[in-house]
Structure formats: structure tokens, C-alpha cells
Short mmCIF file of C-alpha atoms and ligand atoms in Angstrom, two decimals:
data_model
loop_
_atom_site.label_atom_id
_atom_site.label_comp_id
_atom_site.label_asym_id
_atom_site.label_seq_id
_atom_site.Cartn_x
_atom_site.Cartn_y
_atom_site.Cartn_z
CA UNK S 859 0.00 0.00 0.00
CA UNK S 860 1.19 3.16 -0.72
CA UNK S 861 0.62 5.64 2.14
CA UNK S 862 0.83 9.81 2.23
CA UNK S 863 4.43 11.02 2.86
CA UNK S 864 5.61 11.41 6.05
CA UNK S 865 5.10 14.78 7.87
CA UNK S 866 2.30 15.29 5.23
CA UNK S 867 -1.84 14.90 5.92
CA UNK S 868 -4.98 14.16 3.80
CA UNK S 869 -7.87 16.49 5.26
CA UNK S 870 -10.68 14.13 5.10
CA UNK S 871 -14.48 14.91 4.64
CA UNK S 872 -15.20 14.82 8.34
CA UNK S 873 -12.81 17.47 9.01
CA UNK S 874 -13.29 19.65 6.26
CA UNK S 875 -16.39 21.82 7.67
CA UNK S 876 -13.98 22.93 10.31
CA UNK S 877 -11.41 24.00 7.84
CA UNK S 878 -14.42 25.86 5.72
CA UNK S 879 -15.66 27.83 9.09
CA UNK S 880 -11.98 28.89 9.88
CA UNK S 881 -11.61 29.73 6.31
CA UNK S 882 -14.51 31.94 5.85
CA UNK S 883 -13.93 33.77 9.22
CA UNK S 884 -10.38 34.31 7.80
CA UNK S 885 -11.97 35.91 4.36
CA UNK S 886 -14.50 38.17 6.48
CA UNK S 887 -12.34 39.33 9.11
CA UNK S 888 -9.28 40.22 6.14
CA UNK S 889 -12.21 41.89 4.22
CA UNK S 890 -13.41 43.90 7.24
CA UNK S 891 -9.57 45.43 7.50
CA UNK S 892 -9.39 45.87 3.67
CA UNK S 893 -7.19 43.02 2.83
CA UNK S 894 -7.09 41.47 -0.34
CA UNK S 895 -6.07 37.74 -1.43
CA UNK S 896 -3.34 36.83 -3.03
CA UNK S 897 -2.28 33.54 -4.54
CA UNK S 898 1.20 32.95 -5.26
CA UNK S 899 3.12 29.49 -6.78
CA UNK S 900 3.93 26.92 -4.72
CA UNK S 901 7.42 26.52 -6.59
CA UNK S 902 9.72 29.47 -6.63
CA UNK S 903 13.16 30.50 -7.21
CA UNK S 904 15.47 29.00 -4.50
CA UNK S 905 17.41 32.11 -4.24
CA UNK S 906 14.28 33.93 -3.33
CA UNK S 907 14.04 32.47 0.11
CA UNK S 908 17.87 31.87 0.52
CA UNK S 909 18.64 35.78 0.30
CA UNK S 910 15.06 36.32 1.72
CA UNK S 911 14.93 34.59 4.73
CA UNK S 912 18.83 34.29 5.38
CA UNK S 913 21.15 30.90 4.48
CA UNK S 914 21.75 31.03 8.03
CA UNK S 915 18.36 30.29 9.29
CA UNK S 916 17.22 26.61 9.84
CA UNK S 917 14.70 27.06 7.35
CA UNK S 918 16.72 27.47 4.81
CA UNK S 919 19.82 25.99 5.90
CA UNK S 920 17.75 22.59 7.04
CA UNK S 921 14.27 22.68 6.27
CA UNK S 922 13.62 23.29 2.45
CA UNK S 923 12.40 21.01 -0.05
CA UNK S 924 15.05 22.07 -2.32
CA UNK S 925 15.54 20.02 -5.85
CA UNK S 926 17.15 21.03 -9.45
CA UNK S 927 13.91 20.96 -12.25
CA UNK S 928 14.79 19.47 -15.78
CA UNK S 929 16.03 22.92 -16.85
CA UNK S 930 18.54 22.63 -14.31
CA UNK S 931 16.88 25.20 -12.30
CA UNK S 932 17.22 25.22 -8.52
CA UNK S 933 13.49 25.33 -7.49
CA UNK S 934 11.69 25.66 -3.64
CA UNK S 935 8.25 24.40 -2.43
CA UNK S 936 7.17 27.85 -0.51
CA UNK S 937 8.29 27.52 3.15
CA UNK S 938 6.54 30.49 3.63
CA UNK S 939 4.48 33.26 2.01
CA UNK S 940 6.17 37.12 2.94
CA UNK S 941 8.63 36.39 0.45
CA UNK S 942 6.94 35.08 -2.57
CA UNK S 943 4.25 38.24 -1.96
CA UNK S 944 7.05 40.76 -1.50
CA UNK S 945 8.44 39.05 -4.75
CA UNK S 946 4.95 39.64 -6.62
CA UNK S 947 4.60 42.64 -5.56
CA UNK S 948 7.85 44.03 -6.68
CA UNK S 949 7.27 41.79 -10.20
CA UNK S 950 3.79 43.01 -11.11
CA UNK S 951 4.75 46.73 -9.42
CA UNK S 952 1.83 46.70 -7.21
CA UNK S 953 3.59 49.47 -5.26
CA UNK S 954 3.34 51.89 -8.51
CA UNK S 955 -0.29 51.79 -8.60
CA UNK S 956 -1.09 52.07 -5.35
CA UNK S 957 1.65 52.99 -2.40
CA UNK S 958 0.11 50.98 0.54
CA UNK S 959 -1.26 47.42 -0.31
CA UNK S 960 -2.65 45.57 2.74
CA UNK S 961 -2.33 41.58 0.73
CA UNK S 962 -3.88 38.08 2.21
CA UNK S 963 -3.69 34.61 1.50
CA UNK S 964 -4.30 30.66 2.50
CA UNK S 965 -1.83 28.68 1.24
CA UNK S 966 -0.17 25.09 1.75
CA UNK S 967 3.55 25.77 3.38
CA UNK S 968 6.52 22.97 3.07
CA UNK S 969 9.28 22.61 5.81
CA UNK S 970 11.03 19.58 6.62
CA UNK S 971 11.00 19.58 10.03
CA UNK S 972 10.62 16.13 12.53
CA UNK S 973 6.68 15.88 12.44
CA UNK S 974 5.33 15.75 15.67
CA UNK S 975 1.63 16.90 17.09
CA UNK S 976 0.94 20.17 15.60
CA UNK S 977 4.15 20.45 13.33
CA UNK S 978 3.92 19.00 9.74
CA UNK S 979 6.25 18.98 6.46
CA UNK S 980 3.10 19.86 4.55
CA UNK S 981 0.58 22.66 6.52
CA UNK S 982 -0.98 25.56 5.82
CA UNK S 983 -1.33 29.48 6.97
CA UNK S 984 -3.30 32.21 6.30
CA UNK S 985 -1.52 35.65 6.86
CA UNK S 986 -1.79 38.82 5.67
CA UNK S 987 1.71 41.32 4.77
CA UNK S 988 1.42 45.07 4.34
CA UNK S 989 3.40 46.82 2.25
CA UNK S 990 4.36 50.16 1.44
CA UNK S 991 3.91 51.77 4.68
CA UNK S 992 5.98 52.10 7.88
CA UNK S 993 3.28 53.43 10.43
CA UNK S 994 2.99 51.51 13.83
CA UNK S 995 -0.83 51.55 13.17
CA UNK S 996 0.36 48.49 10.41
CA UNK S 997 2.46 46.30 13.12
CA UNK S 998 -0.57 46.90 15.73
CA UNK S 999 -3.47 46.00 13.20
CA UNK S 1000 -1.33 42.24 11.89
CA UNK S 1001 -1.79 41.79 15.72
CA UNK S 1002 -5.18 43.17 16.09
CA UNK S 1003 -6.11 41.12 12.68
CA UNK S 1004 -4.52 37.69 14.12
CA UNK S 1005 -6.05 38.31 17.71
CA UNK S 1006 -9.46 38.68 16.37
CA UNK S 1007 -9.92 35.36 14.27
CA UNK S 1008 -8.39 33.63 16.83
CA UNK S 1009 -10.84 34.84 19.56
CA UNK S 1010 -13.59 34.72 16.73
CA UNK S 1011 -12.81 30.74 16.90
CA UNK S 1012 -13.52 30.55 20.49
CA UNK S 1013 -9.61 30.09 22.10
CA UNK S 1014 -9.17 31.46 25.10
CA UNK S 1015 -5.96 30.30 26.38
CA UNK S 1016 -3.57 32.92 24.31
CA UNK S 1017 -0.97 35.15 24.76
CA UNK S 1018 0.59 37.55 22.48
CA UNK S 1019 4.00 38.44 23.00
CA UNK S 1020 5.64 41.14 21.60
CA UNK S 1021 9.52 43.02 21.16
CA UNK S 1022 11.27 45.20 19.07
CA UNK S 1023 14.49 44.06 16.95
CA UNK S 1024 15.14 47.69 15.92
CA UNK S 1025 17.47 48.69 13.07
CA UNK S 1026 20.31 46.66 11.96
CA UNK S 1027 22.64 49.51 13.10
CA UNK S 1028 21.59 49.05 16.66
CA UNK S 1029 20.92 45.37 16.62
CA UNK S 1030 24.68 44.71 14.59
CA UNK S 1031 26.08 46.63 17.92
CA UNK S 1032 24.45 44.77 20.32
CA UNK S 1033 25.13 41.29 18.71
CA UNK S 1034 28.74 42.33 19.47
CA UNK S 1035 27.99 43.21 23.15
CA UNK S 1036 26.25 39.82 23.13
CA UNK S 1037 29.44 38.14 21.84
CA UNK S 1038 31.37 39.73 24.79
CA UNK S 1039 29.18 38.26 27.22
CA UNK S 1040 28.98 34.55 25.70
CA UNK S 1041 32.79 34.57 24.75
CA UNK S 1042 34.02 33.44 28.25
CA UNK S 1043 31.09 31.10 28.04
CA UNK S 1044 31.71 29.46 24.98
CA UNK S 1045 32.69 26.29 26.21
CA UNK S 1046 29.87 25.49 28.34
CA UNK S 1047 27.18 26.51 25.54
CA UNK S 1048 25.72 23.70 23.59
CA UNK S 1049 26.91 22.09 20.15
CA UNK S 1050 24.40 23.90 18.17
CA UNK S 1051 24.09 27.12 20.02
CA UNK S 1052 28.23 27.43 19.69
CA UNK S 1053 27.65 27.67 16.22
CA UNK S 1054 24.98 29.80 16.54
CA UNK S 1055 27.67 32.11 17.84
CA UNK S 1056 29.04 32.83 14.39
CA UNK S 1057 26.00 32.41 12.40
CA UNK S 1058 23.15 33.65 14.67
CA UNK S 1059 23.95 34.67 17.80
CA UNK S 1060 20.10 36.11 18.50
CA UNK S 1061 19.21 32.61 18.04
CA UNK S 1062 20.32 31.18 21.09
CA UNK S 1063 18.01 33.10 23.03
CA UNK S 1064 15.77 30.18 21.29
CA UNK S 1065 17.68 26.95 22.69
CA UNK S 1066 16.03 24.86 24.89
CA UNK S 1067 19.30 23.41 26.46
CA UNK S 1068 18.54 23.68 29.99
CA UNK S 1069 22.31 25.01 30.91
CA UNK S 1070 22.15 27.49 27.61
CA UNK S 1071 18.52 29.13 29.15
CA UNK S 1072 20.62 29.36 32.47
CA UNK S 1073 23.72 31.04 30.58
CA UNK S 1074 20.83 33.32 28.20
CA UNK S 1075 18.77 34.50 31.73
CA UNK S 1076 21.94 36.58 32.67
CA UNK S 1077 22.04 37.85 29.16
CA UNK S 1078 22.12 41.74 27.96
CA UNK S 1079 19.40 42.11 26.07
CA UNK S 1080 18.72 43.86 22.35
CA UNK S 1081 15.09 46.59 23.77
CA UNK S 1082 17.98 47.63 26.12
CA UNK S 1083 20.17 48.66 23.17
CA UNK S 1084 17.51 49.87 20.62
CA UNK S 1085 18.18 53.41 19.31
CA UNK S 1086 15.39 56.23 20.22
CA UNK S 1087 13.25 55.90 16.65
CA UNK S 1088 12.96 52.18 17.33
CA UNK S 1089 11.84 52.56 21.15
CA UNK S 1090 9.11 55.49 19.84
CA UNK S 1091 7.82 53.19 16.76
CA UNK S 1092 7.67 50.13 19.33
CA UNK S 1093 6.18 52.62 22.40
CA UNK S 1094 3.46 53.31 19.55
CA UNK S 1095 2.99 49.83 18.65
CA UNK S 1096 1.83 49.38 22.47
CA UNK S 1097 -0.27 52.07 22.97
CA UNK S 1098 -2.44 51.04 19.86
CA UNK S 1099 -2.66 47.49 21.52
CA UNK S 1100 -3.28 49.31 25.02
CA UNK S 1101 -6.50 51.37 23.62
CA UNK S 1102 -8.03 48.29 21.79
CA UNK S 1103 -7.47 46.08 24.57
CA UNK S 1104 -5.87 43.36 23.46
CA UNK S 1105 -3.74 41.69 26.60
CA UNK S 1106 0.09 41.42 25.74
CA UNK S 1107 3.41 40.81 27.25
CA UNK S 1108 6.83 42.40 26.17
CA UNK S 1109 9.21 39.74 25.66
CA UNK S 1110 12.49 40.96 25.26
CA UNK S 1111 13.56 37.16 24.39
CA UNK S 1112 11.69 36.74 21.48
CA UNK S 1113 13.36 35.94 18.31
CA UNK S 1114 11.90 34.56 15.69
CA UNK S 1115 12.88 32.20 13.01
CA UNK S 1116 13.59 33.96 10.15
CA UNK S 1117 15.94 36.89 9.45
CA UNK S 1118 14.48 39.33 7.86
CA UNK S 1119 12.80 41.20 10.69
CA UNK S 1120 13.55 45.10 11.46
CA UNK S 1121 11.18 46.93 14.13
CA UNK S 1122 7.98 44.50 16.05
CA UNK S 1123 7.94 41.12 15.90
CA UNK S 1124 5.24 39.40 17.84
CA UNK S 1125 4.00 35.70 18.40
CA UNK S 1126 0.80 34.02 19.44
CA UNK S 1127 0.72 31.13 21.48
CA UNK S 1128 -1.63 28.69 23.06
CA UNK S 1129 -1.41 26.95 26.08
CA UNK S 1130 -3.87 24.34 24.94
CA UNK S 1131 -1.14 22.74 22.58
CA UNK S 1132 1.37 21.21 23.71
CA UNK S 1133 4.86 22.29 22.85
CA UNK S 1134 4.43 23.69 19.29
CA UNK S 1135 2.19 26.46 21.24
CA UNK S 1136 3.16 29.14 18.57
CA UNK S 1137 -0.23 29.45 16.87
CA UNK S 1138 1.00 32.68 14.64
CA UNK S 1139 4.01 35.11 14.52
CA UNK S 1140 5.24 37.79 12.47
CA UNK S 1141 6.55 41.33 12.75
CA UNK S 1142 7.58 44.41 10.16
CA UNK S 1143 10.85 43.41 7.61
CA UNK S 1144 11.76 46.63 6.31
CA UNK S 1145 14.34 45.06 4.15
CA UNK S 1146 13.04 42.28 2.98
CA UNK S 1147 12.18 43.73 -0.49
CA UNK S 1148 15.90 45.30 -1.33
CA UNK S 1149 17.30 42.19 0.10
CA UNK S 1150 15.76 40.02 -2.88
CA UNK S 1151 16.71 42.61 -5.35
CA UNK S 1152 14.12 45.21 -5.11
CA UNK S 1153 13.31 48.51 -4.47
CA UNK S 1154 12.87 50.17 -1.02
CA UNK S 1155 9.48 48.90 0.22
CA UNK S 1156 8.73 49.01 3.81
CA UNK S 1157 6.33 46.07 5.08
CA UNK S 1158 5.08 43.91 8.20
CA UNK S 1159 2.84 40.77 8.61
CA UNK S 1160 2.04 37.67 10.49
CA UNK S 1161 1.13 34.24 9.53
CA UNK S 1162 -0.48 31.20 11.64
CA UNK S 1163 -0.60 27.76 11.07
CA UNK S 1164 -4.08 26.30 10.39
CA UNK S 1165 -3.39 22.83 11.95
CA UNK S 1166 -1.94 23.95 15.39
CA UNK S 1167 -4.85 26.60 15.29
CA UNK S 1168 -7.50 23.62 15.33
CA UNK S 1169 -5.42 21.51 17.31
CA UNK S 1170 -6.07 24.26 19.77
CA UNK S 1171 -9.59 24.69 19.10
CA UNK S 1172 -10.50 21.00 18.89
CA UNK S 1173 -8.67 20.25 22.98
CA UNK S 1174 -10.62 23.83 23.75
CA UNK S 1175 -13.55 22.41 22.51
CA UNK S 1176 -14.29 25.84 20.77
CA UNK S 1177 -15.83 24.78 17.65
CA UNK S 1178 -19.69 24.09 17.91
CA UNK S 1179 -20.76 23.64 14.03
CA UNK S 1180 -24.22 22.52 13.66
CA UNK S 1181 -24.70 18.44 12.42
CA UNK S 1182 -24.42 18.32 8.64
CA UNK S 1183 -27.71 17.90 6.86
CA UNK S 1184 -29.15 17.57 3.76
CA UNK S 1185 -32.38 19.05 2.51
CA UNK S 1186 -33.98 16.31 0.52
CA UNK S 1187 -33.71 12.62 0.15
CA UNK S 1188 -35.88 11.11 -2.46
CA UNK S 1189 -36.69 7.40 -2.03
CA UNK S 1190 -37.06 5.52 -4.71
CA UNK S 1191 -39.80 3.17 -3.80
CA UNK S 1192 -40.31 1.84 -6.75
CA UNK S 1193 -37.27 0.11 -8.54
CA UNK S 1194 -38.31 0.87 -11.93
CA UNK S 1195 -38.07 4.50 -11.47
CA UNK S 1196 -34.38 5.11 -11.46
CA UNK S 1197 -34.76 8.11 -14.75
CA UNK S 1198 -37.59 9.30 -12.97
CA UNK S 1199 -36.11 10.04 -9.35
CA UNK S 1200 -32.95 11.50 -11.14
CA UNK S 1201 -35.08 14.05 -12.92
CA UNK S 1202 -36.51 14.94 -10.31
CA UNK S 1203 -33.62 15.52 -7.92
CA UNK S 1204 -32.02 17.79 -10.80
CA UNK S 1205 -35.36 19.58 -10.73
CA UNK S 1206 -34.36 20.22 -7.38
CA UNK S 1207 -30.80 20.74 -7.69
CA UNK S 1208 -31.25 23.21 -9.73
CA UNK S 1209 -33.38 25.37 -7.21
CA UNK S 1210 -30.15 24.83 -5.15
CA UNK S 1211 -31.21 22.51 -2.89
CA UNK S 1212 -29.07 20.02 -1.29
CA UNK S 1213 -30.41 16.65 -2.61
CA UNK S 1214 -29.32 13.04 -2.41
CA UNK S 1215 -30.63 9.98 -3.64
CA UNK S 1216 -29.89 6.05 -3.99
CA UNK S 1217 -27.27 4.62 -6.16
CA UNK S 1218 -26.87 1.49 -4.66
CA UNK S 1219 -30.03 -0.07 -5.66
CA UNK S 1220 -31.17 -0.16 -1.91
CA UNK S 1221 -34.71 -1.26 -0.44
CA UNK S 1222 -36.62 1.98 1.15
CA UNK S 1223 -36.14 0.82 4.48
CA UNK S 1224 -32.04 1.16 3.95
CA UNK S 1225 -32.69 4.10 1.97
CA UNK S 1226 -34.69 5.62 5.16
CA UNK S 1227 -31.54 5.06 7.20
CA UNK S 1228 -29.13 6.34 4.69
CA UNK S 1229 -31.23 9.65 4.69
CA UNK S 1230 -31.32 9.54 8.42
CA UNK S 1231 -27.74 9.14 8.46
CA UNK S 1232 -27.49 12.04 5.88
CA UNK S 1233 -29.49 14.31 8.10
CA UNK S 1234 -32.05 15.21 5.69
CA UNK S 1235 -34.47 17.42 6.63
CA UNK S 1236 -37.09 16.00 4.41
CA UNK S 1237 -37.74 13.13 1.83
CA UNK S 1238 -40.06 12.45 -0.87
CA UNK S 1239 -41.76 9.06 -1.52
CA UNK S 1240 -41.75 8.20 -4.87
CA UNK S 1241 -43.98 5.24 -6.23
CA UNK S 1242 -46.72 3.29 -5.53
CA UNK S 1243 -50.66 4.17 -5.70
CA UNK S 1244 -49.92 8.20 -4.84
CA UNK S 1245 -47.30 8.03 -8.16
CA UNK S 1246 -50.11 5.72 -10.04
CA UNK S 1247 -52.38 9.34 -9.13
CA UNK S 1248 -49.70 11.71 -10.97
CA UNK S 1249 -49.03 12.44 -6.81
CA UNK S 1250 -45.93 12.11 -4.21
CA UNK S 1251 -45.56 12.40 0.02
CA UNK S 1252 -43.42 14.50 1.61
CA UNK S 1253 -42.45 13.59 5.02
CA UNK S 1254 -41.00 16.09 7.68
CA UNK S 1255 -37.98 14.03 9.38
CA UNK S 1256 -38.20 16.00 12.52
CA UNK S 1257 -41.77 16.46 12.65
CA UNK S 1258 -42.83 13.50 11.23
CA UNK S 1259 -45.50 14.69 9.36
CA UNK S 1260 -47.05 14.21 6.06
CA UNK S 1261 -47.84 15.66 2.93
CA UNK S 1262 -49.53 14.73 -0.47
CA UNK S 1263 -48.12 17.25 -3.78
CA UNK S 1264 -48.67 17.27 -7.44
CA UNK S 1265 -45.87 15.57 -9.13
CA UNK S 1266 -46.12 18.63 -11.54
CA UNK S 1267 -45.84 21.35 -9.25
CA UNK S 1268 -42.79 21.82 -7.80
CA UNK S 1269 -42.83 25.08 -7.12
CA UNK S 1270 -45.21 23.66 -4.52
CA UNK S 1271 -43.16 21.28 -2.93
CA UNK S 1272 -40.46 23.99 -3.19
CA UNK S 1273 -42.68 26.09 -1.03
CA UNK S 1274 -43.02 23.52 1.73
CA UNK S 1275 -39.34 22.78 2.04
P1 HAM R 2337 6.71 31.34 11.09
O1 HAM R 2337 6.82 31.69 12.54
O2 HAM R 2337 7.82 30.57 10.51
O3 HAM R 2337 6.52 32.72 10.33
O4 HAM R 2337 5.38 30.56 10.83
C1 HAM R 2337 4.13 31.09 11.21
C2 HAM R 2337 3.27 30.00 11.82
O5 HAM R 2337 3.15 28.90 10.92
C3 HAM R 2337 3.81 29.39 13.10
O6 HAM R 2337 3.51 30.18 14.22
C4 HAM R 2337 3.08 28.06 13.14
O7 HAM R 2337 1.76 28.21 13.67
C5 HAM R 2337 2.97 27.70 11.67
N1 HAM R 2337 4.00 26.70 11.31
C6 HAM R 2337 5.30 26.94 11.02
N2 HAM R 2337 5.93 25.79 10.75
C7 HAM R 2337 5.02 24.80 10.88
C8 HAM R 2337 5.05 23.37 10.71
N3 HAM R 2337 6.16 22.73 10.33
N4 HAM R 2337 3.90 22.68 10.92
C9 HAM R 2337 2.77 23.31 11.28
N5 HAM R 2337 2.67 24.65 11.43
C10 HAM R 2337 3.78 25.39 11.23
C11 HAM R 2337 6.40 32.83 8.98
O8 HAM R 2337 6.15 31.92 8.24
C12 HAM R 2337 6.46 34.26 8.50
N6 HAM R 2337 6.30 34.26 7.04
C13 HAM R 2337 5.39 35.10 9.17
C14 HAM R 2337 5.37 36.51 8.70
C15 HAM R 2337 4.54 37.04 7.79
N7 HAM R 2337 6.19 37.47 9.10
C16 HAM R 2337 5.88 38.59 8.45
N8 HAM R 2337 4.87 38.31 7.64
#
């Protein structure tokens, strides 16, 4: 048997209404905030993400599904989305026709990590990136945005968390007051975090090496070396999340995973998850856009994972979608019928009703279950002496009553759905 690849997931029928709800409350809540969607390629350019999101990262320096195509071009399934939209926004000069454009999408992601609960090699975000515009009102609304679908899905047990990186200028001379404090260290730091050393210092703040948390507690830190326009722009940030009430801490050891932030970053994260508890991060990446070859195009935005998001809401127990239903079943009573019941479902069909007959030549009293099992609000008898009379009975599942209709008039029947 051949099975699904590991780290990868089939969404199945039973699971797909919950993926619908969160998607259409992801669609309203962008549209309320003037967001629009955009859909980029899964496959890109590796370079794109290599000078993107930094070679030194683990995404990129572990994680990406990286081959050569047959025109011996090195291609990347999408580890993530601010890139490729930055890219399309520079390559179909969004930014000329308008200056600010506030951009959304839902998209399948690829990293490969180790699976485990809540962390896949296949998943999926929805996120939004603004671009064009450096106002703190941009950083605080990606929050605001994020905070509201997630309360909109019913989780309660969330926390945003929230620092500044600053400017390169200021964080370049605190990395070196950082390497001052580790370099007497060195030897009792970890494998990977002593590389980090050289590669990415900031990153070690991330270990979870129990002696390299105990080394990073004592640690200067970067909001204690920001420069004044980076303290005002994050001071803003919080006093936009102050008026709108939305509960948040200041973590001055969050770092996040990719290298092309400048200014807020910020992180959601449940407690209802189990160790992958980041539901959503993101932040502003000034850069980003010269750094792949463009021009000078401010931006900021946050993405969330969709499968650690119900993870969370599923051990909440957040979600309460009504049973599935149908609207009609038609049971076919008599077993010559078959053309007639299927014009008379399309009949129906075509009025957009959701209709279901038999296929499986069943008798009526399996076809009763099936529409039971279906949920169908009504069904319609068809055969016997009321079909003999041009005539056919609809019953009302939950009422269990009875009616007799002309065969010809739908409209009728339509009526008393
Ligand atoms: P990220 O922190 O790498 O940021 O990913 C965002 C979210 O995607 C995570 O918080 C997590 O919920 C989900 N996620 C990441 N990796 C996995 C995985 N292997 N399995 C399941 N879920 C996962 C970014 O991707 C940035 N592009 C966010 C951003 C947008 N920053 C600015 N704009």
C-alpha cells in the first residue's frame, strides 16, 4: 500500500467543515480590515528564500524542499508566504499603482522539520503582509487582525507576546555586546548554540538546552540597546494594543525564526497545545524587499498555522458547528423508477437545494436510514398508488408529518421545504 508522505496529511471529509468555518472567518475578518487575497506558486526560485529569509536560518539551511527541475533550475516548495508576496509585488509593481497594499492569502507551506503533534512537512497558513507603509498603526493591526480570528474561533488560552528588533545599526552593535558576554562562556554553551555564535547569535536566546537558558537568563538584552526611533515606533505599537485592549506581554527574548525582521515582531501562542504552542508570529521586515533585489518597500505581517490553530480549538472544545444535513432525500420506492427520481432531484438541484438519492439499488427501508444518516431534513416518496395518481408524500424528518403534492408542481413542494 502506498501511504501519504511522512510529515504530510490528507484532510478528510469529516474534518473539512472545520477547515471551511476557519476559512470563511479568515476571508471576512481580512475583508473587514481591507485586505485582499493573493495567490502565489507553490514553486519558486530557490534564491528567493535563501537571500530572503537568510542561508543562516534553519529554514533554509535545514528545512527546504530544495531540488534542481529538468532545466537545471534550482526550485523551492514555498516555506513560507512574505517572500513570494514581496516578490509579486515588486514583479507586477503593485507598489506603482497604489503605495500601501494591505495583501492576504491561504496557502499550503513545506518545511522539513521532525513531524510531531501540531508540526507538519506539509501545513498551511493564512496571513496577511502590508506593504508600502511604515506606520505603527500596520504592526498593531497584523496583531489586532490575528487576535481577532483567533478569539472569533472561540480560544481562550492565548498570549501575544511582543519586542522590538530595531534597526540593523543598533541590533549589529548589540550582537557584538552579546558576543562579549557569551565569549568566556563558549565552552559550556551547547553544540548547536556554539555555532549559533558565528552564524546567529540572536538565536540562542531560542535553545532549549537547559544550561544554555541558564547562561541566556543573565544575558544583555537587544530593547535595552535599541536606538530612540525604534523605542518610539515600538512605544506606539503598544499604545495602539493598550487602547483596543488586546492583553500582551513584552518579551524581550523573542526571536523569531527567520531573518528578515527590522522593528515589532510578535507571536501568538496557546497553552492548549502542547509544545508547538506558537499558533501565529510575524513582525515588520523593512528590508526584505531590497534584500531580494528590489526597491525600497517598507512592510510587516504575520502568519499562523491552520493545523496547530485547530489543534487548539479541537482540545478547547471551541468549535460548535451545527450536524451536517441535507435538505432532501428522495426514495425511490419503486425500482423501476431510477430516470424518474434522477429528474426529479435535478429539478431540485437546480433550485439549489441540497439533494441526495440512492445509487446502490437499496430497499426503502435502507434508503430511510441512509437519509437519516445524511441528516435530511425532508424526503419524498416516490412510487406506488400516490405516483399511479400523478401524486408524491413528503415527510418532515423532525416532525414527522405528512404531505400529499402534485408531481407537476414543484414550485409547490419547493414552497413547503
Ligand atoms: P513562522 O513563525 O515561521 O513565520 O510561521 C508562522 C506560523 O506557521 C507558526 O507560528 C506556526 O503556527 C505555523 N508553522 C510553522 N511551521 C510549521 C510546521 N512545520 N507545521 C505546522 N505549522 C507550522 C512565517 O512563516 C512568517 N512568514 C510570518 C510573517 C509574515 N512574518 C511577516 N509576515
Amino acid at each position: 500500500m502506498i501511504k501519504a508522505i511522512t510529515g504530510t496529511k490528507d484532510t478528510l471529509p469529516s474534518d473539512i467543515r472545520k477547515w471551511h468555518h476557519l476559512e470563511e472567518l479568515v476571508r471576512n475578518v481580512m475583508a473587514s480590515f481591507n485586505y485582499r487575497e493573493i495567490r502565489t506558486p507553490i514553486l519558486e526560485e530557490t534564491a528567493l528564500f535563501s537571500r530572503g529569509i537568510g542561508e543562516s536560518t534553519d529554514i533554509v539551511s535545514k528545512e527546504m524542499y530544495t531540488f534542481i527541475d529538468r532545466s537545471e533550475t534550482s526550485v523551492t516548495l514555498k516555506p513560507e508566504m512574505t517572500a513570494s508576496v514581496v516578490r509579486a509585488m515588486l514583479e507586477h509593481s503593485l507598489d506603482k499603482q497604489q503605495p500601501l497594499n494591505k495583501l492576504y492569502y491561504i496557502s499550503p507551506m513545506f518545511r522539513q522539520e521532525r513531524p510531531q503533534a501540531g508540526r507538519f512537512r506539509q501545513f498551511h497558513q493564512f496571513g496577511a503582509e502590508a506593504l508600502g507603509g511604515t506606520n505603527p498603526s500596520l504592526d498593531a493591526e497584523m496583531i489586532i487582525v490575528a487576535y481577532d480570528i483567533l478569539k472569533n474561533l472561540g480560544l481562550n488560552n492565548i498570549t501575544v507576546k511582543i519586542n522590538s528588533l530595531g534597526v540593523p545599526s543598533s541590533r549589529e552593535k548589540y550582537k557584538h555586546i552579546l558576543k562579549i558576554y557569551l565569549n568566556d562562556k563558549k565552552t559550556q554553551l551547547s553544540e548547536e548554540s556554539r555555532k549559533r555564535l558565528d552564524t546567529n547569535i540572536l538565536r540562542i536566546f531560542d535553545s532549549k538546552e537547559a544550561n544554555d537558558i541558564n547562561i541566556m537568563e543573565d544575558a544583555p538584552l537587544l530593547i535595552e540597546h535599541l536606538d530612540n526611533e525604534s523605542l518610539e515606533q515600538f512605544d506606539m505599537v503598544k499604545q495602539i494594543l493598550l487602547a483596543v485592549k488586546i492583553p500582551f506581554e513584552v518579551d524581550a527574548r523573542l526571536v523569531r525564526g527567520l531573518d528578515y525582521y527590522t522593528h515589532t515582531t510578535f507571536e501568538i501562542l496557546s497553552s492548549s497545545v502542547g509544545s508547538q504552542s506558537a499558533l501565529c508570529g510575524g513582525g515588520r521586515y523593512d528590508l526584505l524587499a531590497e534584500q531580494i533585489g528590489g526597491r525600497d518597500i517598507p512592510g510587516v505581517g504575520f502568519a499562523a498555522g491552520i493545523e496547530r490553530i485547530l489543534l487548539a480549538c479541537e482540545n478547547e472544545n471551541s468549535f460548535c458547528l451545527p450536524d451536517d444535513f441535507i435538505d432532501l432525500y428522495i426514495i425511490r420506492v419503486d425500482k423501476e423508477l431510477v430516470a424518474k427520481t434522477n429528474e426529479l432531484a435535478l429539478l431540485f438541484r437546480r433550485k439549489n437545494l441540497n439533494v441526495e438519492i440512492d445509487y446502490l439499488n437499496r430497499s426503502v427501508k435502507a434508503q430511510m436510514r441512509e437519509a437519516n444518516k445524511l441528516g435530511a431534513k425532508r424526503v419524498i416518496f416516490l412510487g406506488g398508488e400516490e405516483y399511479s395518481a400523478g401524486k408524491v408524500v413528503l415527510k418532515d424528518m423532525k416532525e414527522g408529518n405528512q404531505q400529499i403534492f402534485d408531481l407537476n408542481n414543484i414550485d409547490e413542494i419547493i414552497n413547503n421545504l
